[in-house]
JSON list of C-alpha atoms in Angstrom, two decimals:
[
{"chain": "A", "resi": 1, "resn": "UNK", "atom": "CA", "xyz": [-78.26, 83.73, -29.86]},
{"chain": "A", "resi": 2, "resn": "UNK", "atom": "CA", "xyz": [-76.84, 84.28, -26.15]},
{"chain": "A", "resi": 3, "resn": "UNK", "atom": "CA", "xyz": [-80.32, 84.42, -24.18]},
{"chain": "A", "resi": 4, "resn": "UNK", "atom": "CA", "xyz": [-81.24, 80.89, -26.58]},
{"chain": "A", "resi": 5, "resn": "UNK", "atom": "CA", "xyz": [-77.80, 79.55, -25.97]},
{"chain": "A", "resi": 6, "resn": "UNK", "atom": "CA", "xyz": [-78.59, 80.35, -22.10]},
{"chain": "A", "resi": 7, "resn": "UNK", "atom": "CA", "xyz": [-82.00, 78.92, -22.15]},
{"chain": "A", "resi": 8, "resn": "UNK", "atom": "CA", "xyz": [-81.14, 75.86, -23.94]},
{"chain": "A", "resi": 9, "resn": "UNK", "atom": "CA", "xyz": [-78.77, 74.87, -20.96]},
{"chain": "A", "resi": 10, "resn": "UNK", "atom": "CA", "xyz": [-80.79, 75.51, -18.07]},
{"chain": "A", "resi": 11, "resn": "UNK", "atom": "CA", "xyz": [-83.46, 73.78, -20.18]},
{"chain": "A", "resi": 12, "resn": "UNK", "atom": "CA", "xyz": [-80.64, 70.27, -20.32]},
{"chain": "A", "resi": 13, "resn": "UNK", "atom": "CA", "xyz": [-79.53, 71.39, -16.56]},
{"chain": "A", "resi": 14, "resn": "UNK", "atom": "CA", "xyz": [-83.28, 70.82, -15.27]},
{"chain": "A", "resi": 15, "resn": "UNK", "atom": "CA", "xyz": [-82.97, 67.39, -16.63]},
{"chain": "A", "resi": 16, "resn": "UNK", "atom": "CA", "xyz": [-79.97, 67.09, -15.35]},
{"chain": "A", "resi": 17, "resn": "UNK", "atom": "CA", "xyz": [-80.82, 67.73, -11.71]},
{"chain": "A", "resi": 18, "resn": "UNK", "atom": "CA", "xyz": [-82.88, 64.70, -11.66]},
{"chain": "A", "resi": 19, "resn": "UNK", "atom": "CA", "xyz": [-80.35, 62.33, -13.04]},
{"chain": "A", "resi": 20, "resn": "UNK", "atom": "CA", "xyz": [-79.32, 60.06, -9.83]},
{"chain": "A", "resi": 21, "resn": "UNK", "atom": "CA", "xyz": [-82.82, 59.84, -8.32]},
{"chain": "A", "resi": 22, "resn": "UNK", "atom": "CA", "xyz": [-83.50, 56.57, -7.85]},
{"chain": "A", "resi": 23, "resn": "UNK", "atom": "CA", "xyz": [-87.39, 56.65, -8.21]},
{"chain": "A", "resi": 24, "resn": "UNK", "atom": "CA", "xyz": [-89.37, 55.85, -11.57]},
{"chain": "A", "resi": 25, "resn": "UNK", "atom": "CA", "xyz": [-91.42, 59.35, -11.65]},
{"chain": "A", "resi": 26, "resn": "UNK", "atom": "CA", "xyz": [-88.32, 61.29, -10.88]},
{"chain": "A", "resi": 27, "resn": "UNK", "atom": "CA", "xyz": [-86.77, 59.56, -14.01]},
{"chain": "A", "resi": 28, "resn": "UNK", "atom": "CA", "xyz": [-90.05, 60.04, -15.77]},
{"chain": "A", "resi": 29, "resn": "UNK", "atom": "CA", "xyz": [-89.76, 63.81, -15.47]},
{"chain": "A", "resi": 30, "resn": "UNK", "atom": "CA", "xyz": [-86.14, 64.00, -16.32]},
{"chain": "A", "resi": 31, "resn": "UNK", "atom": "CA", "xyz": [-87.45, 62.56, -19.46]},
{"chain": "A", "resi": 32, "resn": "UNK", "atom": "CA", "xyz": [-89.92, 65.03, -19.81]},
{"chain": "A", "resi": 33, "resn": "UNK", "atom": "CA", "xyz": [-87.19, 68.03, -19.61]},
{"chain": "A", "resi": 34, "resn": "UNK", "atom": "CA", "xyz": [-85.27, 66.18, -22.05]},
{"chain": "A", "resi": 35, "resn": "UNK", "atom": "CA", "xyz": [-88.14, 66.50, -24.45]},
{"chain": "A", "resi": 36, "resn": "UNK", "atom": "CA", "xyz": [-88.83, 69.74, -23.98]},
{"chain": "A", "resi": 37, "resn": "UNK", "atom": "CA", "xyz": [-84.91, 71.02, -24.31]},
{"chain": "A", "resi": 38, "resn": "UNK", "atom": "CA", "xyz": [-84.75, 69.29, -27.34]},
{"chain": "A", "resi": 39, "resn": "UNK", "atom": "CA", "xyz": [-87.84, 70.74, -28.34]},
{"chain": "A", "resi": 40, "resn": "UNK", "atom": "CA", "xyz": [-86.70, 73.95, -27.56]},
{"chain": "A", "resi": 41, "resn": "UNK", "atom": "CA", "xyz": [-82.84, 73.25, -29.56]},
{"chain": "A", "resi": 42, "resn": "UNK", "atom": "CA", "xyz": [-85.04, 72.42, -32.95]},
{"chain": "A", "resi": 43, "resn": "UNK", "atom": "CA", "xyz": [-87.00, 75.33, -32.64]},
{"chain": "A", "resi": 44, "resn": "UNK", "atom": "CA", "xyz": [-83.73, 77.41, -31.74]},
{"chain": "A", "resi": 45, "resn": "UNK", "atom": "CA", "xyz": [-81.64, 76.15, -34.72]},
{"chain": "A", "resi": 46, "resn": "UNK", "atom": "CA", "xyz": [-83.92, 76.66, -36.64]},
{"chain": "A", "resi": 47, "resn": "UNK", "atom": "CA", "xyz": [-84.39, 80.62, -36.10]},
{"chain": "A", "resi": 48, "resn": "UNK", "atom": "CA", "xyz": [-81.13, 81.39, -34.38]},
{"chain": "A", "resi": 49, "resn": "UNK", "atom": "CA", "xyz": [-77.16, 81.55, -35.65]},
{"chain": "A", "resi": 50, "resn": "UNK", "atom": "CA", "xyz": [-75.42, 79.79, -32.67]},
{"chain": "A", "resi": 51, "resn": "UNK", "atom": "CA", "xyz": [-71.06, 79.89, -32.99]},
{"chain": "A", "resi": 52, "resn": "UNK", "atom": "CA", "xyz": [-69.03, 76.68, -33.39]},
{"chain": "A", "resi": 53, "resn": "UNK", "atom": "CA", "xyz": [-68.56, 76.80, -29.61]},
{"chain": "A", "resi": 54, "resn": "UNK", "atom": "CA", "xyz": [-72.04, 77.49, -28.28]},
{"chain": "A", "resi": 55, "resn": "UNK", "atom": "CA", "xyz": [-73.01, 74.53, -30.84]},
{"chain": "A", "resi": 56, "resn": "UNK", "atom": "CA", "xyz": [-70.33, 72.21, -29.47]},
{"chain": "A", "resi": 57, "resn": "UNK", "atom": "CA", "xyz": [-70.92, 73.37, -25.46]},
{"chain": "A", "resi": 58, "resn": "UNK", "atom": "CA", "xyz": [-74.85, 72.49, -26.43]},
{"chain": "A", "resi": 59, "resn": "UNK", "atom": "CA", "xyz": [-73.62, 69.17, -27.91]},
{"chain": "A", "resi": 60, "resn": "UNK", "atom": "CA", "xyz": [-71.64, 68.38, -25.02]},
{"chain": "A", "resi": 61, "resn": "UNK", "atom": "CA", "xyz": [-74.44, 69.16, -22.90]},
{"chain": "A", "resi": 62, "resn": "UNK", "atom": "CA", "xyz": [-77.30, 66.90, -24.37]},
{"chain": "A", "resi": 63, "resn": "UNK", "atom": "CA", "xyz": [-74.81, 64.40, -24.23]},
{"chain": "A", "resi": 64, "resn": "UNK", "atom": "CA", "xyz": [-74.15, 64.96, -20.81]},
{"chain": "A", "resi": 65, "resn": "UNK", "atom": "CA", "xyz": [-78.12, 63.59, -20.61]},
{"chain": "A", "resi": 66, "resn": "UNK", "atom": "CA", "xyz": [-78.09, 60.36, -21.64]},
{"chain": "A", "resi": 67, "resn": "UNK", "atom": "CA", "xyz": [-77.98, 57.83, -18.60]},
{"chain": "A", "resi": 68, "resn": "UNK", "atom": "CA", "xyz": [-78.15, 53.76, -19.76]},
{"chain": "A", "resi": 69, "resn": "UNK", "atom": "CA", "xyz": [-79.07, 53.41, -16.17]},
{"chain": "A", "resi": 70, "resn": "UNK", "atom": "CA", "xyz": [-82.09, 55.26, -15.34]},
{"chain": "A", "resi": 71, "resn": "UNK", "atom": "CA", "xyz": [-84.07, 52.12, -16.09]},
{"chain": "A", "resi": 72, "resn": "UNK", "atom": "CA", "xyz": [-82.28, 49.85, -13.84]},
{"chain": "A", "resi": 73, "resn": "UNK", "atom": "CA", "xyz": [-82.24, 51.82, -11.06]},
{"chain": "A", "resi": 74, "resn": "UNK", "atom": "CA", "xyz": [-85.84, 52.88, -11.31]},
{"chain": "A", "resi": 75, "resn": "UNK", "atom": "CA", "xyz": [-86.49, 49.00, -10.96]},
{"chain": "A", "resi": 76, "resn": "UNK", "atom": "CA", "xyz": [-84.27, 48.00, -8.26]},
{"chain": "A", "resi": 77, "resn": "UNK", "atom": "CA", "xyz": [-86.15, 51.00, -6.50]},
{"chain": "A", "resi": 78, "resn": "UNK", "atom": "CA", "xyz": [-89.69, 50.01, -7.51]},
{"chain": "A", "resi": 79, "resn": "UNK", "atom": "CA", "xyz": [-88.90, 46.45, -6.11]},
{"chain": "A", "resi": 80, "resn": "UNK", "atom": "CA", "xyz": [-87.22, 47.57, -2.85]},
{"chain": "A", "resi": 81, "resn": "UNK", "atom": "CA", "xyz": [-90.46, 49.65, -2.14]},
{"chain": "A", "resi": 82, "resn": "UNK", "atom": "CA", "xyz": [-93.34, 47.09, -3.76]},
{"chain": "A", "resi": 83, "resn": "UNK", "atom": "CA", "xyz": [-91.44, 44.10, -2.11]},
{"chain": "A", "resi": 84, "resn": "UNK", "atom": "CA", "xyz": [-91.27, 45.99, 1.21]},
{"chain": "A", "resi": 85, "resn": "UNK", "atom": "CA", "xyz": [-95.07, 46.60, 0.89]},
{"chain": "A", "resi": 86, "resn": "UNK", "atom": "CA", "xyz": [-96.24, 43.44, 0.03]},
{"chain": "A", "resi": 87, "resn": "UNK", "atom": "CA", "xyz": [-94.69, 41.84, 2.14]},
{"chain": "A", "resi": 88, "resn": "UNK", "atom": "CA", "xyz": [-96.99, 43.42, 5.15]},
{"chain": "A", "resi": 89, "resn": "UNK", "atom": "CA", "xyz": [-100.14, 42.05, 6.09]},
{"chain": "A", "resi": 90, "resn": "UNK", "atom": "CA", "xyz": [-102.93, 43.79, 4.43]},
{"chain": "A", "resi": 91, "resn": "UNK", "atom": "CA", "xyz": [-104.01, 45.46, 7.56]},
{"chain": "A", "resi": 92, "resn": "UNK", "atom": "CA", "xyz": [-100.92, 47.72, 7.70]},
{"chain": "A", "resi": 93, "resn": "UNK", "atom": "CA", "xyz": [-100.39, 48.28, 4.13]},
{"chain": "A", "resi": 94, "resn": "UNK", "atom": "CA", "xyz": [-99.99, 51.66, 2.76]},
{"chain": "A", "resi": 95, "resn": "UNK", "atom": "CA", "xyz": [-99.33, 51.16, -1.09]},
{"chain": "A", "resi": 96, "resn": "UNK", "atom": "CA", "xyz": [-101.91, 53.29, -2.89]},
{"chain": "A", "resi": 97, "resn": "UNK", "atom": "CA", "xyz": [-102.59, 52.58, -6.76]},
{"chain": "A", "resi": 98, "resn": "UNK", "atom": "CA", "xyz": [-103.30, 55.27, -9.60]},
{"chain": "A", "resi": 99, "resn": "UNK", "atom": "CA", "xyz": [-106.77, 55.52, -8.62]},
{"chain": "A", "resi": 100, "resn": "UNK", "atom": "CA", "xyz": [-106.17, 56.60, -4.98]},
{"chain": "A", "resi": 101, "resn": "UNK", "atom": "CA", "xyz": [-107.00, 53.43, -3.40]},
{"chain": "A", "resi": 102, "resn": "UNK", "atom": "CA", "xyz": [-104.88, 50.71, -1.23]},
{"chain": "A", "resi": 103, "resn": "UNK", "atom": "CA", "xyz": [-104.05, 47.84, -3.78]},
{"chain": "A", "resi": 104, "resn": "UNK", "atom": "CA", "xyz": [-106.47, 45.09, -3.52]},
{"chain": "A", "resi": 105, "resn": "UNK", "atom": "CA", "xyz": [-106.25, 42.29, -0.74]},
{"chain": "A", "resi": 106, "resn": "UNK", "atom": "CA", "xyz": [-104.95, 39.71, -3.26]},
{"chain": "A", "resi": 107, "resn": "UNK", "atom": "CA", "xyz": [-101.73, 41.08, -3.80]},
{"chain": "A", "resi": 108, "resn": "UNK", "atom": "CA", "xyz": [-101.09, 40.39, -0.08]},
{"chain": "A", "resi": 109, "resn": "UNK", "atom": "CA", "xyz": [-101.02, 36.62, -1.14]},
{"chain": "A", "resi": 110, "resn": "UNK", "atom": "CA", "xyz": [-97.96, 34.53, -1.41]},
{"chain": "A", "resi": 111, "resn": "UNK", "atom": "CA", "xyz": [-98.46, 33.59, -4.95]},
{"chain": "A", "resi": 112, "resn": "UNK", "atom": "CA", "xyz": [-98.61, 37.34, -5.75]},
{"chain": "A", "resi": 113, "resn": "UNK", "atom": "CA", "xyz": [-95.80, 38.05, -4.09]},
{"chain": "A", "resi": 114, "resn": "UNK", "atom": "CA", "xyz": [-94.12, 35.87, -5.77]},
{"chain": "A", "resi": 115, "resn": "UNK", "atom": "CA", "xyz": [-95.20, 36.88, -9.63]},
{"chain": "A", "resi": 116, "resn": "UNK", "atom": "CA", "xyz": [-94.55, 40.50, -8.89]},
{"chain": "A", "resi": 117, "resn": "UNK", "atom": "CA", "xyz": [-91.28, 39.64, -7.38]},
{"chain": "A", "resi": 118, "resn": "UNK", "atom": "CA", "xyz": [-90.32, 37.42, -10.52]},
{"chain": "A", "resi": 119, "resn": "UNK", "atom": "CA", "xyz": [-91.57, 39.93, -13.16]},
{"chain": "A", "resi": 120, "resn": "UNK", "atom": "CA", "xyz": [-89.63, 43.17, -11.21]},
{"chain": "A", "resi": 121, "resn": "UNK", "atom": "CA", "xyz": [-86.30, 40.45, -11.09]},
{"chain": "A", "resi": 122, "resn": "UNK", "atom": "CA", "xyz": [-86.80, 40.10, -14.65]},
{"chain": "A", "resi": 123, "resn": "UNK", "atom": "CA", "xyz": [-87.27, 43.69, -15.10]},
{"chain": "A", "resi": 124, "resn": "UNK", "atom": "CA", "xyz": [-83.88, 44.24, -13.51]},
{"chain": "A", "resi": 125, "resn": "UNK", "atom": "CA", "xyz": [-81.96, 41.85, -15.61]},
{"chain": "A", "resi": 126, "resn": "UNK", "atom": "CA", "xyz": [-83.08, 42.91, -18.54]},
{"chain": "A", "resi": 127, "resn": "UNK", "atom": "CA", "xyz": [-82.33, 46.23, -18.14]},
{"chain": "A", "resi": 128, "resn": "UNK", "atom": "CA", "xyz": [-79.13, 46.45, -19.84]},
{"chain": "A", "resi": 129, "resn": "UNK", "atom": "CA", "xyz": [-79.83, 43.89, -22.37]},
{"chain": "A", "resi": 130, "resn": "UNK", "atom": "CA", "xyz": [-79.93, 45.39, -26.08]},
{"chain": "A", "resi": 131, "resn": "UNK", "atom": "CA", "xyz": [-83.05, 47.03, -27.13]},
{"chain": "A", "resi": 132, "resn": "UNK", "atom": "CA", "xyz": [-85.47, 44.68, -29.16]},
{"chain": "A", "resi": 133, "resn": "UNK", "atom": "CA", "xyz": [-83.93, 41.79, -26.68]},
{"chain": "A", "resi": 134, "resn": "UNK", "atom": "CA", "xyz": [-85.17, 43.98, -23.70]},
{"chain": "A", "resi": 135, "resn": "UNK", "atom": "CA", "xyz": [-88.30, 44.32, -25.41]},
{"chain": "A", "resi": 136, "resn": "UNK", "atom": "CA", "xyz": [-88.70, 40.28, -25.86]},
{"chain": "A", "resi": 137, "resn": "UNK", "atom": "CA", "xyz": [-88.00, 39.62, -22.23]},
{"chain": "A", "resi": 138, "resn": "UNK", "atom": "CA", "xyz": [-90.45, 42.92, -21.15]},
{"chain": "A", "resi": 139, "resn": "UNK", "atom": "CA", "xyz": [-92.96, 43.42, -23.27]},
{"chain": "A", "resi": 140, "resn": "UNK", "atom": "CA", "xyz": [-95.22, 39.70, -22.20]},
{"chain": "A", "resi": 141, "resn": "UNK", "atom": "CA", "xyz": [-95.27, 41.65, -18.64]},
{"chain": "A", "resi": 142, "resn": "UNK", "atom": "CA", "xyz": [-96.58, 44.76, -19.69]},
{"chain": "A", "resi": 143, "resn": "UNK", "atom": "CA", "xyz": [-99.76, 43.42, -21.51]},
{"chain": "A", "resi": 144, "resn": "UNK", "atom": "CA", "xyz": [-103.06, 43.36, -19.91]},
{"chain": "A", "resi": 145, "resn": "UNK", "atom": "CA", "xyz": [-104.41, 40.06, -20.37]},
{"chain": "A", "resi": 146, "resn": "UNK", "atom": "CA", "xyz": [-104.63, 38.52, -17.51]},
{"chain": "A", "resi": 147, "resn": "UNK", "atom": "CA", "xyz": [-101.48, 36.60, -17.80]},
{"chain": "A", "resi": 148, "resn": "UNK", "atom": "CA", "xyz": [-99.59, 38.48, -14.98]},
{"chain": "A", "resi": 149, "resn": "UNK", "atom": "CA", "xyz": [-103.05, 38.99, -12.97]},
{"chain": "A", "resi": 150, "resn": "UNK", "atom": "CA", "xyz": [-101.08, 40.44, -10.06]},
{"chain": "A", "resi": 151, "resn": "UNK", "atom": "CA", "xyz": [-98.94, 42.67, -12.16]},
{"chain": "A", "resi": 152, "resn": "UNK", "atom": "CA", "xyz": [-101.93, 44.11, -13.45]},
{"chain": "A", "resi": 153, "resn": "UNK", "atom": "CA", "xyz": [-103.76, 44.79, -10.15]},
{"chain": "A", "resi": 154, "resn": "UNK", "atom": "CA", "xyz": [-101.15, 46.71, -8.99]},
{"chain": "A", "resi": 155, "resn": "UNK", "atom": "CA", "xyz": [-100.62, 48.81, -11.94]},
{"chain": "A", "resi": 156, "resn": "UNK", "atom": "CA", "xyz": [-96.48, 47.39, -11.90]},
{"chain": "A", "resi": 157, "resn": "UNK", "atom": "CA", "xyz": [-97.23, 46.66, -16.03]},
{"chain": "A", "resi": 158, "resn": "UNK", "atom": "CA", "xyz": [-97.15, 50.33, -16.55]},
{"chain": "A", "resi": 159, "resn": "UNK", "atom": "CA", "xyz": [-93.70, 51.00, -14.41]},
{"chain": "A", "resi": 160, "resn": "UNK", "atom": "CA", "xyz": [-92.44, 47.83, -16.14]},
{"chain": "A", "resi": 161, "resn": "UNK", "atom": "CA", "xyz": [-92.96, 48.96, -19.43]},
{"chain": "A", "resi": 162, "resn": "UNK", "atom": "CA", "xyz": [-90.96, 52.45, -18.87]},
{"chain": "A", "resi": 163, "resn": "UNK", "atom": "CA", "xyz": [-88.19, 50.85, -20.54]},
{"chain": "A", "resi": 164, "resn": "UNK", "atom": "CA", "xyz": [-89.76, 51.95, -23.60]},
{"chain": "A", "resi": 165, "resn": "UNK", "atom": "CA", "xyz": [-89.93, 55.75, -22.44]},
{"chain": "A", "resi": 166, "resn": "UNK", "atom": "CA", "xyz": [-86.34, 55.11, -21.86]},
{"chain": "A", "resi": 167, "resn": "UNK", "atom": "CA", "xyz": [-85.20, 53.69, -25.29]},
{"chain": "A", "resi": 168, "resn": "UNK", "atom": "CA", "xyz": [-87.12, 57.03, -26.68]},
{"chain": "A", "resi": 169, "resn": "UNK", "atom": "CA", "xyz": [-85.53, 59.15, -24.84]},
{"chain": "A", "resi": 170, "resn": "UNK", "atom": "CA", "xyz": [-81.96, 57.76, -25.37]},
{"chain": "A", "resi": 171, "resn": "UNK", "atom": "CA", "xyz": [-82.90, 57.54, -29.24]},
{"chain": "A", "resi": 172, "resn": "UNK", "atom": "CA", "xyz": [-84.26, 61.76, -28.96]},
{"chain": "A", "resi": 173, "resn": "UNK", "atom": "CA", "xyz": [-80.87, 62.94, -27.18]},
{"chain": "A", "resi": 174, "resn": "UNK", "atom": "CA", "xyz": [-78.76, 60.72, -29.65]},
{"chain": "A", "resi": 175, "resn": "UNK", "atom": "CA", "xyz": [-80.82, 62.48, -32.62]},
{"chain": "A", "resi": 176, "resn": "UNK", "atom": "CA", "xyz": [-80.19, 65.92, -30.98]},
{"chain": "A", "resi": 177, "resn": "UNK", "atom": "CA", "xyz": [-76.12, 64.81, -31.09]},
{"chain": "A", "resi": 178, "resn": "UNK", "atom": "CA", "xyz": [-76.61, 64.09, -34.72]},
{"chain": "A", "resi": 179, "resn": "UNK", "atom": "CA", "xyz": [-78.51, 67.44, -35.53]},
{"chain": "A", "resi": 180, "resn": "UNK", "atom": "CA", "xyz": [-75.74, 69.51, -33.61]},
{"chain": "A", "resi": 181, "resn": "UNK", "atom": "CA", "xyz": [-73.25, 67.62, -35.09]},
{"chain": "A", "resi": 182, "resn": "UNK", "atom": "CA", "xyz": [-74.33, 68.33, -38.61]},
{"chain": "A", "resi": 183, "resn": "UNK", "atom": "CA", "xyz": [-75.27, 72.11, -37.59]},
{"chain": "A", "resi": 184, "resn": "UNK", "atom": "CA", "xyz": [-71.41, 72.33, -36.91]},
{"chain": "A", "resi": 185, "resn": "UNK", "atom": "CA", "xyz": [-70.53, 70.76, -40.21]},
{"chain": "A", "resi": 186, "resn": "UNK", "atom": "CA", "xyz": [-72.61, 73.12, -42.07]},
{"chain": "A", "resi": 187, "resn": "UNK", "atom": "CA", "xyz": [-71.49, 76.18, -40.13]},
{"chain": "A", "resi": 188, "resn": "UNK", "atom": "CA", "xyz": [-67.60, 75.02, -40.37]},
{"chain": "A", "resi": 189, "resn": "UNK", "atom": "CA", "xyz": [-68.15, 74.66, -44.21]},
{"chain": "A", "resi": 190, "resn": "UNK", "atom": "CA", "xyz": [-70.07, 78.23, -45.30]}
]
């Protein structure tokens, strides 16, 4: 139970490491490690006898993960750097998309600028709103359909719609809580 008990934490403390990064794929990864340590606690409760203080230390720790924030600071971040970009004449810009090529000339235009400004400001604000309101606000901007043509040329639908990946994640540690939680109960009550 010691080498899990050890494991699990440096699984949460990987996650943790990434927690103030301001950047959407750092954020993205924490995520990731927050999968996989919870991953790791199932499959460790499962086969291993942990004490009432290991349990509780492993509690506090996945606790330690959640962060209602990571979405809102991803997105001021995302607009400081998209705005800054954009706002460039196309000759000098730098911005590369998912496919390894410069965003197209279009986005360089002033009504592009200003859609992709809007739908990041909107981003933003709604990232502390409750969940299915956040979803009601967000959710038009992440659909491809050629509503939000500029938002979809430069792939910002995809960073727009993390707040998803974040309600998941927040909902996975808060499940972990629960499972450690009852894990205590049962082992307090043998």
């Amino acid at each position: 139970a010691g080498e899990s008990f050890d494991a699990l934490k440096a699984a949460f403390a990987m996650g943790k490491a990434l927690h103030k990064e301001p950047l959407l794929i750092s954020q993205l990864v924490k995520v990731g490690c927050n999968i996989m340590a919870v991953a790791g606690l199932e499959r460790c409760i499962s086969q291993t006898t942990f004490t009432d203080g290991q349990l509780a230390e492993l509690q506090r720790v996945a606790q330690a993960q959640e962060d209602p924030d990571w979405y809102y600071r991803s997105m001021v971040s995302e607009r400081c750097l998209t705005l800054t970009e954009i706002k460039k004449p196309f000759r000098e810009a730098s911005r590369i998309n998912d496919k390894g090529d410069t965003w197209p000339e279009e986005l360089y235009s002033e009504a592009s600028r200003r859609e992709i400004e809007l739908a990041l400001d909107k981003a933003i604000a709604a990232a502390h709103l409750p969940g299915l309101k956040r979803h009601d606000l967000l959710f038009p901007l992440t659909v491809k359909d050629g509503t939000y043509p500029a938002l979809e040329k430069s792939t910002l639908n995809g960073s727009i719609g993390a707040y998803r990946v974040h309600d998941r994640d927040t909902a996975n540690l808060r499940l972990s809580n629960c499972g450690l939680a009852l894990e205590r109960y049962y082992l307090a009550n043998k």
